[in-house]
mmCIF file of C-alpha atoms in Angstrom:
data_model
loop_
_atom_site.group_PDB
_atom_site.id
_atom_site.type_symbol
_atom_site.label_atom_id
_atom_site.label_comp_id
_atom_site.label_asym_id
_atom_site.label_seq_id
_atom_site.Cartn_x
_atom_site.Cartn_y
_atom_site.Cartn_z
ATOM 1 C CA UNK A 12 67.087 112.502 98.759
ATOM 2 C CA UNK A 13 70.023 114.807 99.523
ATOM 3 C CA UNK A 14 71.970 116.804 96.973
ATOM 4 C CA UNK A 15 75.744 117.116 96.599
ATOM 5 C CA UNK A 16 77.607 120.225 97.516
ATOM 6 C CA UNK A 17 79.153 122.317 94.766
ATOM 7 C CA UNK A 18 82.167 124.115 96.042
ATOM 8 C CA UNK A 19 85.126 122.297 97.502
ATOM 9 C CA UNK A 20 84.899 124.219 100.732
ATOM 10 C CA UNK A 21 82.200 122.709 102.904
ATOM 11 C CA UNK A 22 82.879 119.858 105.278
ATOM 12 C CA UNK A 23 81.649 116.435 104.302
ATOM 13 C CA UNK A 24 79.307 116.250 107.261
ATOM 14 C CA UNK A 25 77.641 119.573 106.525
ATOM 15 C CA UNK A 26 74.020 119.012 105.886
ATOM 16 C CA UNK A 27 71.368 118.851 104.197
ATOM 17 C CA UNK A 28 73.768 119.990 101.371
ATOM 18 C CA UNK A 29 77.711 122.410 95.628
ATOM 19 C CA UNK A 30 74.178 123.543 95.598
ATOM 20 C CA UNK A 31 72.012 122.383 98.339
ATOM 21 C CA UNK A 32 68.427 122.885 99.223
ATOM 22 C CA UNK A 33 68.555 121.685 102.722
ATOM 23 C CA UNK A 34 65.815 122.134 105.214
ATOM 24 C CA UNK A 35 66.947 124.929 107.441
ATOM 25 C CA UNK A 36 65.752 125.991 110.812
ATOM 26 C CA UNK A 37 64.282 129.153 109.234
ATOM 27 C CA UNK A 38 67.298 131.038 110.470
ATOM 28 C CA UNK A 39 70.905 131.737 109.714
ATOM 29 C CA UNK A 40 71.532 128.635 111.686
ATOM 30 C CA UNK A 41 73.657 125.573 111.290
ATOM 31 C CA UNK A 42 71.988 122.984 109.109
ATOM 32 C CA UNK A 43 71.241 119.437 110.142
ATOM 33 C CA UNK A 44 74.353 117.383 109.702
ATOM 34 C CA UNK A 45 72.459 114.156 109.297
ATOM 35 C CA UNK A 46 71.931 114.752 105.587
ATOM 36 C CA UNK A 47 75.125 115.225 103.607
ATOM 37 C CA UNK A 48 73.751 116.868 100.527
ATOM 38 C CA UNK A 49 70.762 117.638 98.376
ATOM 39 C CA UNK A 50 70.413 115.668 95.213
ATOM 40 C CA UNK A 51 70.943 117.504 91.924
ATOM 41 C CA UNK A 52 68.191 117.489 89.347
ATOM 42 C CA UNK A 53 68.204 117.061 85.598
ATOM 43 C CA UNK A 54 70.725 118.669 83.299
ATOM 44 C CA UNK A 55 69.134 121.302 81.092
ATOM 45 C CA UNK A 56 70.310 124.064 78.805
ATOM 46 C CA UNK A 57 69.947 127.581 80.176
ATOM 47 C CA UNK A 58 70.878 130.057 77.494
ATOM 48 C CA UNK A 59 74.327 128.963 76.377
ATOM 49 C CA UNK A 60 75.113 127.203 79.628
ATOM 50 C CA UNK A 61 74.372 123.554 80.210
ATOM 51 C CA UNK A 62 73.996 123.195 83.933
ATOM 52 C CA UNK A 63 72.749 120.789 86.522
ATOM 53 C CA UNK A 64 69.368 122.174 87.489
ATOM 54 C CA UNK A 65 68.548 121.574 91.115
ATOM 55 C CA UNK A 66 65.033 121.137 92.320
ATOM 56 C CA UNK A 67 65.931 122.998 95.524
ATOM 57 C CA UNK A 68 69.524 123.964 95.194
ATOM 58 C CA UNK A 69 72.227 125.944 96.875
ATOM 59 C CA UNK A 70 75.833 126.058 96.109
ATOM 60 C CA UNK A 71 77.610 124.201 98.784
ATOM 61 C CA UNK A 72 80.293 121.619 98.398
ATOM 62 C CA UNK A 73 82.808 119.630 100.390
ATOM 63 C CA UNK A 74 86.201 118.038 100.118
ATOM 64 C CA UNK A 75 86.427 114.588 98.690
ATOM 65 C CA UNK A 76 88.790 112.772 101.036
ATOM 66 C CA UNK A 77 88.015 111.524 104.520
ATOM 67 C CA UNK A 78 84.750 110.285 105.951
ATOM 68 C CA UNK A 79 83.105 112.456 108.619
ATOM 69 C CA UNK A 80 83.862 111.668 112.257
ATOM 70 C CA UNK A 81 81.099 110.068 114.311
ATOM 71 C CA UNK A 82 78.791 112.526 116.067
ATOM 72 C CA UNK A 83 77.818 112.496 119.669
ATOM 73 C CA UNK A 84 74.244 111.521 120.507
ATOM 74 C CA UNK A 85 71.996 114.622 120.162
ATOM 75 C CA UNK A 86 70.525 116.074 123.318
ATOM 76 C CA UNK A 87 66.902 115.429 124.207
ATOM 77 C CA UNK A 88 64.469 118.065 122.868
ATOM 78 C CA UNK A 89 63.678 120.981 125.135
ATOM 79 C CA UNK A 90 60.250 122.644 125.180
ATOM 80 C CA UNK A 91 59.770 126.000 123.450
ATOM 81 C CA UNK A 92 58.940 127.635 126.763
ATOM 82 C CA UNK A 93 62.089 126.232 128.321
ATOM 83 C CA UNK A 94 64.179 127.671 125.483
ATOM 84 C CA UNK A 95 62.467 131.039 125.885
ATOM 85 C CA UNK A 96 63.388 130.971 129.562
ATOM 86 C CA UNK A 97 67.027 130.214 128.706
ATOM 87 C CA UNK A 98 67.018 133.191 126.341
ATOM 88 C CA UNK A 99 66.575 135.503 129.319
ATOM 89 C CA UNK A 100 69.779 134.094 130.806
ATOM 90 C CA UNK A 101 71.712 134.538 127.545
ATOM 91 C CA UNK A 102 70.340 138.075 127.027
ATOM 92 C CA UNK A 103 69.328 139.641 130.389
ATOM 93 C CA UNK A 104 67.460 142.507 128.674
ATOM 94 C CA UNK A 105 65.215 140.068 126.812
ATOM 95 C CA UNK A 106 61.878 139.549 128.563
ATOM 96 C CA UNK A 107 59.725 137.072 126.580
ATOM 97 C CA UNK A 108 56.114 138.060 125.959
ATOM 98 C CA UNK A 109 55.029 135.289 123.602
ATOM 99 C CA UNK A 110 56.306 132.565 121.313
ATOM 100 C CA UNK A 111 56.509 133.140 117.562
ATOM 101 C CA UNK A 112 57.829 131.572 114.376
ATOM 102 C CA UNK A 113 60.091 129.920 113.545
ATOM 103 C CA UNK A 114 59.701 126.807 115.662
ATOM 104 C CA UNK A 115 61.710 124.038 114.058
ATOM 105 C CA UNK A 116 63.995 121.201 115.031
ATOM 106 C CA UNK A 117 66.560 119.184 113.114
ATOM 107 C CA UNK A 118 68.766 116.404 114.381
ATOM 108 C CA UNK A 119 71.334 118.910 115.659
ATOM 109 C CA UNK A 120 69.546 122.234 116.076
ATOM 110 C CA UNK A 121 66.348 123.503 117.675
ATOM 111 C CA UNK A 122 65.012 126.998 116.926
ATOM 112 C CA UNK A 123 62.207 128.882 118.667
ATOM 113 C CA UNK A 124 60.942 132.354 117.806
ATOM 114 C CA UNK A 125 60.277 134.731 120.703
ATOM 115 C CA UNK A 126 58.698 138.207 120.849
ATOM 116 C CA UNK A 127 59.841 140.194 123.877
ATOM 117 C CA UNK A 128 57.976 142.844 125.865
ATOM 118 C CA UNK A 129 59.504 145.575 123.673
ATOM 119 C CA UNK A 130 58.165 143.967 120.498
ATOM 120 C CA UNK A 131 61.536 142.710 119.318
ATOM 121 C CA UNK A 132 61.583 139.422 117.404
ATOM 122 C CA UNK A 133 64.312 136.931 118.358
ATOM 123 C CA UNK A 134 65.367 133.445 117.357
ATOM 124 C CA UNK A 135 66.541 131.225 120.200
ATOM 125 C CA UNK A 136 68.764 128.441 118.938
ATOM 126 C CA UNK A 137 69.962 125.415 120.863
ATOM 127 C CA UNK A 138 72.752 123.275 119.448
ATOM 128 C CA UNK A 139 72.105 119.625 120.175
ATOM 129 C CA UNK A 140 75.692 118.442 119.811
ATOM 130 C CA UNK A 141 79.175 119.921 120.140
ATOM 131 C CA UNK A 142 79.803 120.274 116.389
ATOM 132 C CA UNK A 143 76.598 122.230 115.888
ATOM 133 C CA UNK A 144 77.513 124.467 118.818
ATOM 134 C CA UNK A 145 80.920 125.224 117.338
ATOM 135 C CA UNK A 146 79.308 126.022 113.990
ATOM 136 C CA UNK A 147 76.865 128.404 115.676
ATOM 137 C CA UNK A 148 79.681 130.340 117.310
ATOM 138 C CA UNK A 149 81.758 130.474 114.122
ATOM 139 C CA UNK A 150 78.802 131.717 112.107
ATOM 140 C CA UNK A 151 77.969 134.329 114.748
ATOM 141 C CA UNK A 152 81.398 135.910 114.226
ATOM 142 C CA UNK A 153 81.018 136.271 110.481
ATOM 143 C CA UNK A 154 77.457 137.554 110.944
ATOM 144 C CA UNK A 155 78.799 140.219 113.279
ATOM 145 C CA UNK A 156 81.281 141.389 110.671
ATOM 146 C CA UNK A 157 78.863 141.230 107.744
ATOM 147 C CA UNK A 158 76.366 143.072 109.936
ATOM 148 C CA UNK A 159 78.814 145.968 110.210
ATOM 149 C CA UNK A 160 79.067 146.052 106.425
ATOM 150 C CA UNK A 161 75.269 146.159 106.215
ATOM 151 C CA UNK A 162 75.127 148.960 108.795
ATOM 152 C CA UNK A 163 77.602 150.968 106.717
ATOM 153 C CA UNK A 164 75.287 150.815 103.706
ATOM 154 C CA UNK A 165 77.667 148.878 101.447
ATOM 155 C CA UNK A 166 75.034 146.158 100.966
ATOM 156 C CA UNK A 167 71.262 146.499 100.745
ATOM 157 C CA UNK A 168 70.465 143.238 102.544
ATOM 158 C CA UNK A 169 70.695 142.485 106.252
ATOM 159 C CA UNK A 170 71.846 139.550 108.348
ATOM 160 C CA UNK A 171 70.889 138.258 111.755
ATOM 161 C CA UNK A 172 72.992 139.359 114.729
ATOM 162 C CA UNK A 173 73.899 137.285 117.774
ATOM 163 C CA UNK A 174 72.824 139.068 120.958
ATOM 164 C CA UNK A 175 74.123 136.567 123.488
ATOM 165 C CA UNK A 176 74.966 132.944 124.209
ATOM 166 C CA UNK A 177 74.622 130.495 127.065
ATOM 167 C CA UNK A 178 77.065 127.602 127.252
ATOM 168 C CA UNK A 179 77.104 124.974 129.947
ATOM 169 C CA UNK A 180 77.351 121.212 130.289
ATOM 170 C CA UNK A 181 73.578 120.998 129.875
ATOM 171 C CA UNK A 182 72.909 123.531 127.102
ATOM 172 C CA UNK A 183 74.431 125.565 124.277
ATOM 173 C CA UNK A 184 71.984 128.337 123.429
ATOM 174 C CA UNK A 185 72.443 131.361 121.197
ATOM 175 C CA UNK A 186 69.976 134.229 120.736
ATOM 176 C CA UNK A 187 69.894 136.077 117.418
ATOM 177 C CA UNK A 188 67.805 138.856 115.932
ATOM 178 C CA UNK A 189 65.126 137.776 113.492
ATOM 179 C CA UNK A 190 65.260 139.051 109.893
ATOM 180 C CA UNK A 191 61.845 139.737 108.412
ATOM 181 C CA UNK A 192 61.140 138.435 104.923
ATOM 182 C CA UNK A 193 60.086 135.234 103.258
ATOM 183 C CA UNK A 194 62.314 132.722 101.468
ATOM 184 C CA UNK A 195 62.487 133.608 97.783
ATOM 185 C CA UNK A 196 60.246 131.476 95.568
ATOM 186 C CA UNK A 197 62.290 130.729 92.474
ATOM 187 C CA UNK A 198 59.331 129.606 90.288
ATOM 188 C CA UNK A 199 57.667 132.978 90.911
ATOM 189 C CA UNK A 200 60.596 135.014 89.539
ATOM 190 C CA UNK A 201 59.813 137.118 86.483
ATOM 191 C CA UNK A 202 62.100 139.046 84.109
ATOM 192 C CA UNK A 203 62.497 142.753 84.704
ATOM 193 C CA UNK A 204 63.318 145.195 87.476
ATOM 194 C CA UNK A 205 61.597 143.315 90.307
ATOM 195 C CA UNK A 206 62.903 140.457 92.412
ATOM 196 C CA UNK A 207 65.066 139.026 89.616
ATOM 197 C CA UNK A 208 67.045 142.257 89.453
ATOM 198 C CA UNK A 209 67.009 142.416 93.254
ATOM 199 C CA UNK A 210 68.594 138.971 93.418
ATOM 200 C CA UNK A 211 71.333 139.972 90.979
ATOM 201 C CA UNK A 212 71.991 143.155 92.931
ATOM 202 C CA UNK A 213 72.270 141.294 96.248
ATOM 203 C CA UNK A 214 74.701 138.743 94.807
ATOM 204 C CA UNK A 215 76.808 141.484 93.242
ATOM 205 C CA UNK A 216 76.944 143.303 96.584
ATOM 206 C CA UNK A 217 77.800 140.051 98.348
ATOM 207 C CA UNK A 218 80.780 139.549 96.067
ATOM 208 C CA UNK A 219 81.912 143.143 96.714
ATOM 209 C CA UNK A 220 82.150 142.676 100.502
ATOM 210 C CA UNK A 221 85.804 143.133 101.539
ATOM 211 C CA UNK A 222 87.475 139.728 101.764
ATOM 212 C CA UNK A 223 88.928 140.687 105.132
ATOM 213 C CA UNK A 224 85.420 140.311 106.584
ATOM 214 C CA UNK A 225 85.680 136.575 105.953
ATOM 215 C CA UNK A 226 89.394 136.036 106.458
ATOM 216 C CA UNK A 227 89.396 137.806 109.832
ATOM 217 C CA UNK A 228 86.434 135.658 110.876
ATOM 218 C CA UNK A 229 88.623 132.576 110.594
ATOM 219 C CA UNK A 230 86.799 131.180 107.553
ATOM 220 C CA UNK A 231 88.720 129.550 104.652
ATOM 221 C CA UNK A 232 90.524 131.683 102.064
ATOM 222 C CA UNK A 233 91.494 130.316 98.622
ATOM 223 C CA UNK A 234 93.200 132.075 95.749
ATOM 224 C CA UNK A 235 92.384 131.259 92.127
ATOM 225 C CA UNK A 236 95.051 128.573 91.807
ATOM 226 C CA UNK A 237 93.985 126.887 95.038
ATOM 227 C CA UNK A 238 90.384 126.825 93.823
ATOM 228 C CA UNK A 239 91.505 125.132 90.617
ATOM 229 C CA UNK A 240 93.645 122.602 92.483
ATOM 230 C CA UNK A 241 90.750 121.674 94.735
ATOM 231 C CA UNK A 242 88.555 120.975 91.738
ATOM 232 C CA UNK A 243 91.346 118.936 90.171
ATOM 233 C CA UNK A 244 91.343 116.795 93.323
ATOM 234 C CA UNK A 245 87.605 116.245 92.899
ATOM 235 C CA UNK A 246 88.180 115.261 89.277
ATOM 236 C CA UNK A 247 90.884 112.760 90.257
ATOM 237 C CA UNK A 248 88.716 111.200 92.976
ATOM 238 C CA UNK A 249 85.741 110.936 90.622
ATOM 239 C CA UNK A 250 87.884 109.360 87.904
ATOM 240 C CA UNK A 251 89.184 106.800 90.398
ATOM 241 C CA UNK A 252 85.656 105.453 90.898
ATOM 242 C CA UNK A 253 85.550 104.305 87.274
ATOM 243 C CA UNK A 254 81.931 105.430 87.050
ATOM 244 C CA UNK A 255 82.294 108.777 85.233
ATOM 245 C CA UNK A 256 81.963 108.714 81.412
ATOM 246 C CA UNK A 257 85.388 109.346 79.821
ATOM 247 C CA UNK A 258 83.969 112.183 77.705
ATOM 248 C CA UNK A 259 83.026 114.105 80.851
ATOM 249 C CA UNK A 260 86.423 113.530 82.444
ATOM 250 C CA UNK A 261 88.102 114.933 79.325
ATOM 251 C CA UNK A 262 85.684 117.864 79.210
ATOM 252 C CA UNK A 263 86.336 118.770 82.841
ATOM 253 C CA UNK A 264 90.088 118.244 82.597
ATOM 254 C CA UNK A 265 90.341 120.536 79.581
ATOM 255 C CA UNK A 266 88.426 123.246 81.424
ATOM 256 C CA UNK A 267 90.576 122.871 84.534
ATOM 257 C CA UNK A 268 93.755 123.068 82.454
ATOM 258 C CA UNK A 269 92.581 126.152 80.535
ATOM 259 C CA UNK A 270 94.597 128.846 82.274
ATOM 260 C CA UNK A 271 92.479 131.743 80.996
ATOM 261 C CA UNK A 272 89.480 130.318 82.840
ATOM 262 C CA UNK A 273 91.183 130.656 86.210
ATOM 263 C CA UNK A 274 92.240 134.291 86.058
ATOM 264 C CA UNK A 275 89.801 135.841 88.478
ATOM 265 C CA UNK A 276 89.821 137.963 91.600
ATOM 266 C CA UNK A 277 88.711 135.933 94.632
ATOM 267 C CA UNK A 278 85.681 137.337 96.432
ATOM 268 C CA UNK A 279 83.554 136.611 99.454
ATOM 269 C CA UNK A 280 81.501 133.520 98.615
ATOM 270 C CA UNK A 281 78.323 132.647 100.498
ATOM 271 C CA UNK A 282 78.773 128.960 99.700
ATOM 272 C CA UNK A 283 75.243 127.779 100.526
ATOM 273 C CA UNK A 284 72.775 129.694 98.370
ATOM 274 C CA UNK A 285 69.325 128.176 98.437
ATOM 275 C CA UNK A 286 65.794 129.505 98.369
ATOM 276 C CA UNK A 287 65.439 129.268 102.143
ATOM 277 C CA UNK A 288 68.641 131.265 102.670
ATOM 278 C CA UNK A 289 67.538 134.259 100.572
ATOM 279 C CA UNK A 290 64.849 136.377 102.221
ATOM 280 C CA UNK A 291 62.722 138.695 100.110
ATOM 281 C CA UNK A 292 60.115 141.381 100.785
ATOM 282 C CA UNK A 293 58.610 144.081 98.591
ATOM 283 C CA UNK A 294 60.328 142.837 95.448
ATOM 284 C CA UNK A 295 63.800 143.056 96.976
ATOM 285 C CA UNK A 296 66.236 140.765 98.741
ATOM 286 C CA UNK A 297 66.221 141.901 102.370
ATOM 287 C CA UNK A 298 68.341 139.243 104.033
ATOM 288 C CA UNK A 299 70.828 136.441 103.529
ATOM 289 C CA UNK A 300 71.251 133.631 106.038
ATOM 290 C CA UNK A 301 73.006 130.276 106.252
ATOM 291 C CA UNK A 302 76.585 131.618 106.353
ATOM 292 C CA UNK A 303 78.252 128.504 107.759
ATOM 293 C CA UNK A 304 79.983 127.761 104.431
ATOM 294 C CA UNK A 305 81.180 131.314 103.729
ATOM 295 C CA UNK A 306 84.737 131.623 102.454
ATOM 296 C CA UNK A 307 86.926 133.596 100.080
ATOM 297 C CA UNK A 308 87.093 131.939 96.697
ATOM 298 C CA UNK A 309 85.463 131.801 93.284
ATOM 299 C CA UNK A 310 82.213 133.791 92.882
ATOM 300 C CA UNK A 311 81.213 131.225 90.255
ATOM 301 C CA UNK A 312 80.403 128.869 93.128
ATOM 302 C CA UNK A 313 77.477 131.099 94.086
ATOM 303 C CA UNK A 314 76.504 131.879 90.503
ATOM 304 C CA UNK A 315 76.310 128.177 89.694
ATOM 305 C CA UNK A 316 73.203 128.031 91.864
ATOM 306 C CA UNK A 317 71.679 130.905 89.888
ATOM 307 C CA UNK A 318 72.332 129.384 86.479
ATOM 308 C CA UNK A 319 71.109 125.954 87.517
ATOM 309 C CA UNK A 320 67.999 127.111 89.372
ATOM 310 C CA UNK A 321 66.346 130.307 88.185
ATOM 311 C CA UNK A 322 64.057 130.488 85.118
ATOM 312 C CA UNK A 323 66.013 131.017 81.915
ATOM 313 C CA UNK A 324 64.131 134.173 80.966
ATOM 314 C CA UNK A 325 65.210 135.821 84.248
ATOM 315 C CA UNK A 326 68.938 135.371 83.727
ATOM 316 C CA UNK A 327 69.476 138.602 81.774
ATOM 317 C CA UNK A 328 67.781 140.653 84.517
ATOM 318 C CA UNK A 329 69.896 138.986 87.183
ATOM 319 C CA UNK A 330 73.142 139.332 85.224
ATOM 320 C CA UNK A 331 72.564 143.005 84.377
ATOM 321 C CA UNK A 332 71.894 143.924 88.020
ATOM 322 C CA UNK A 333 74.829 141.785 89.151
ATOM 323 C CA UNK A 334 77.193 143.515 86.698
ATOM 324 C CA UNK A 335 76.116 146.966 87.894
ATOM 325 C CA UNK A 336 76.729 145.993 91.538
ATOM 326 C CA UNK A 337 80.263 144.786 90.814
ATOM 327 C CA UNK A 338 82.656 147.720 90.978
ATOM 328 C CA UNK A 339 85.411 146.157 88.858
ATOM 329 C CA UNK A 340 83.162 144.374 86.411
ATOM 330 C CA UNK A 341 82.758 140.622 85.960
ATOM 331 C CA UNK A 342 85.464 138.374 84.556
ATOM 332 C CA UNK A 343 84.421 136.979 81.187
ATOM 333 C CA UNK A 344 84.746 133.345 82.271
ATOM 334 C CA UNK A 345 82.500 133.578 85.331
ATOM 335 C CA UNK A 346 79.651 131.789 83.585
ATOM 336 C CA UNK A 347 81.964 129.109 82.181
ATOM 337 C CA UNK A 348 83.254 128.306 85.653
ATOM 338 C CA UNK A 349 79.704 128.321 87.022
ATOM 339 C CA UNK A 350 78.799 125.715 84.421
ATOM 340 C CA UNK A 351 81.789 123.622 85.462
ATOM 341 C CA UNK A 352 80.765 123.857 89.126
ATOM 342 C CA UNK A 353 77.259 122.701 88.221
ATOM 343 C CA UNK A 354 78.555 119.703 86.315
ATOM 344 C CA UNK A 355 81.107 118.751 88.954
ATOM 345 C CA UNK A 356 78.334 118.741 91.544
ATOM 346 C CA UNK A 357 77.313 115.430 89.988
ATOM 347 C CA UNK A 358 80.813 114.111 90.594
ATOM 348 C CA UNK A 359 80.526 115.207 94.226
ATOM 349 C CA UNK A 360 77.202 113.410 94.519
ATOM 350 C CA UNK A 361 78.886 110.273 93.229
ATOM 351 C CA UNK A 362 81.757 110.673 95.681
ATOM 352 C CA UNK A 363 79.347 111.185 98.549
ATOM 353 C CA UNK A 364 77.454 108.009 97.692
ATOM 354 C CA UNK A 365 80.714 106.107 97.393
ATOM 355 C CA UNK A 366 82.016 107.492 100.664
ATOM 356 C CA UNK A 367 78.943 106.613 102.732
ATOM 357 C CA UNK A 368 78.410 103.310 100.934
ATOM 358 C CA UNK A 369 74.920 104.109 99.640
ATOM 359 C CA UNK A 370 74.278 102.172 96.391
ATOM 360 C CA UNK A 371 71.122 104.175 95.615
ATOM 361 C CA UNK A 372 73.029 107.474 95.686
ATOM 362 C CA UNK A 373 75.788 106.012 93.515
ATOM 363 C CA UNK A 374 73.254 104.691 91.007
ATOM 364 C CA UNK A 375 71.464 108.019 90.966
ATOM 365 C CA UNK A 376 74.707 109.911 90.324
ATOM 366 C CA UNK A 377 75.744 107.480 87.601
ATOM 367 C CA UNK A 378 72.407 107.954 85.830
ATOM 368 C CA UNK A 379 72.713 111.742 85.919
ATOM 369 C CA UNK A 380 76.318 111.635 84.742
ATOM 370 C CA UNK A 381 75.242 109.423 81.849
ATOM 371 C CA UNK A 382 72.484 111.878 80.931
ATOM 372 C CA UNK A 383 74.903 114.804 81.068
ATOM 373 C CA UNK A 384 77.412 112.971 78.874
ATOM 374 C CA UNK A 385 74.690 112.273 76.306
ATOM 375 C CA UNK A 386 73.713 115.947 76.277
ATOM 376 C CA UNK A 387 77.154 117.538 75.919
ATOM 377 C CA UNK A 388 78.719 114.847 73.735
ATOM 378 C CA UNK A 389 82.285 115.754 72.751
ATOM 379 C CA UNK A 390 81.665 119.500 72.996
ATOM 380 C CA UNK A 391 84.330 121.262 75.093
ATOM 381 C CA UNK A 392 83.112 123.340 78.012
ATOM 382 C CA UNK A 393 85.267 126.236 76.797
ATOM 383 C CA UNK A 394 87.029 126.776 73.499
ATOM 384 C CA UNK A 395 90.831 126.563 73.762
ATOM 385 C CA UNK A 396 92.583 129.933 73.740
ATOM 386 C CA UNK A 397 95.995 128.818 72.450
ATOM 387 C CA UNK A 398 97.497 131.672 70.365
ATOM 388 C CA UNK A 399 97.975 131.007 66.669
ATOM 389 C CA UNK A 400 100.095 132.828 64.072
ATOM 390 C CA UNK A 401 98.268 135.301 61.877
ATOM 391 C CA UNK A 402 98.441 134.466 58.141
ATOM 392 C CA UNK A 403 101.115 136.489 56.324
ATOM 393 C CA UNK A 404 99.924 138.156 53.108
ATOM 394 C CA UNK A 405 101.918 137.910 49.877
ATOM 395 C CA UNK A 406 103.902 135.218 48.146
ATOM 396 C CA UNK A 407 106.041 132.995 50.322
ATOM 397 C CA UNK A 408 109.730 132.726 49.312
ATOM 398 C CA UNK A 409 112.422 130.535 50.749
ATOM 399 C CA UNK A 410 115.286 132.305 52.497
ATOM 400 C CA UNK A 411 118.932 131.864 51.679
ATOM 401 C CA UNK A 412 120.707 129.937 54.484
ATOM 402 C CA UNK A 413 123.147 132.852 54.875
ATOM 403 C CA UNK A 414 120.500 135.564 54.809
ATOM 404 C CA UNK A 415 120.076 137.797 57.836
ATOM 405 C CA UNK A 416 116.829 137.646 59.778
ATOM 406 C CA UNK A 417 114.880 140.003 62.021
ATOM 407 C CA UNK A 418 112.428 139.366 64.891
ATOM 408 C CA UNK A 419 108.837 138.573 63.986
ATOM 409 C CA UNK A 420 105.988 139.603 66.277
ATOM 410 C CA UNK A 421 103.466 136.800 66.975
ATOM 411 C CA UNK A 422 99.901 138.083 67.174
ATOM 412 C CA UNK A 423 97.010 135.987 68.601
ATOM 413 C CA UNK A 424 93.978 136.076 66.322
ATOM 414 C CA UNK A 425 90.363 135.128 66.720
ATOM 415 C CA UNK A 426 89.645 131.957 64.746
ATOM 416 C CA UNK A 427 86.323 133.481 63.632
ATOM 417 C CA UNK A 428 88.256 136.168 61.731
ATOM 418 C CA UNK A 429 90.380 133.744 59.690
#
């Protein structure tokens, strides 16, 4: 069953999806749009964060309002050899020698691996409807720009590069370079300087990519206040269903109204982290793919996938490497917002089920929301930070009505020091 997206930035018809583990075409490609989201798993406690743990999760989400437009009928499948032949038209210097992996097909995308006579490994992708074709072209632009960042040495991972495209009434084919590496296996992560640290390093580098790389690619850009407002819209829509426990609504509302939580510097956000989109080799992350949901926004949207997916004993290794990779340090509420994103993914799952009219999805979301409410009880997601007056030492005396007064400095104090 699908899983709901986690950030408010992915279109409703993006698929298999605010942490998604969708079945990809083993490439940076557009995902199948037939499956709107991957179902979240059980809520568990990871360290001091209670998060929705996905069985195969990424961090993608979508807006709550309108239903997706109807899609055109997908094109008939084309043979692997036929796609390899089309690749030579898209990239004249490519002369196929043999077929290779990946060879996959979703409802909207077909992918065939090809090795050419020079030993280069390519992925030939055919979009099977117009929306998938548009997504391929949009992703190719951001891959081109991120590729330049990788070439400059600012990040240690690589991305696929589009080498050419063929567009006609009969076909929409794009040829991209193949990135070696295998999808990261989350259950195999171990604490220490190996792949766990490599994952933290890659995510820290991702969030250090200049935001202009995304904004100049035409992808969405949100400042901190816009991110908060989008989550408030999700909260309002979820509340309108009447199916979210009141305690959760209050918990989320308090967090969304806590101004200190939303003081962060927007960064590049991948938006669709999942095991299949993180390629590893030799104990390091060597590639990131699946950039169709990239945007500028809250890095907590990516970190929500980490906190809800990786083994608890690996979190310190990931966080330490992530902190080192961030040049300006990490805002102290990053983990709090990641927890909120994880919890609101359940609300998105509920909204998705309501939107498509699927009673089983709605029932599933309601059950998970009930479990989450039972776990967190009345505990606030973050402690309020309202300043209080420090106690004044000495005996208190009333002042004469005619006495002169002088300004008093108000000093916020930590309640633990009272």
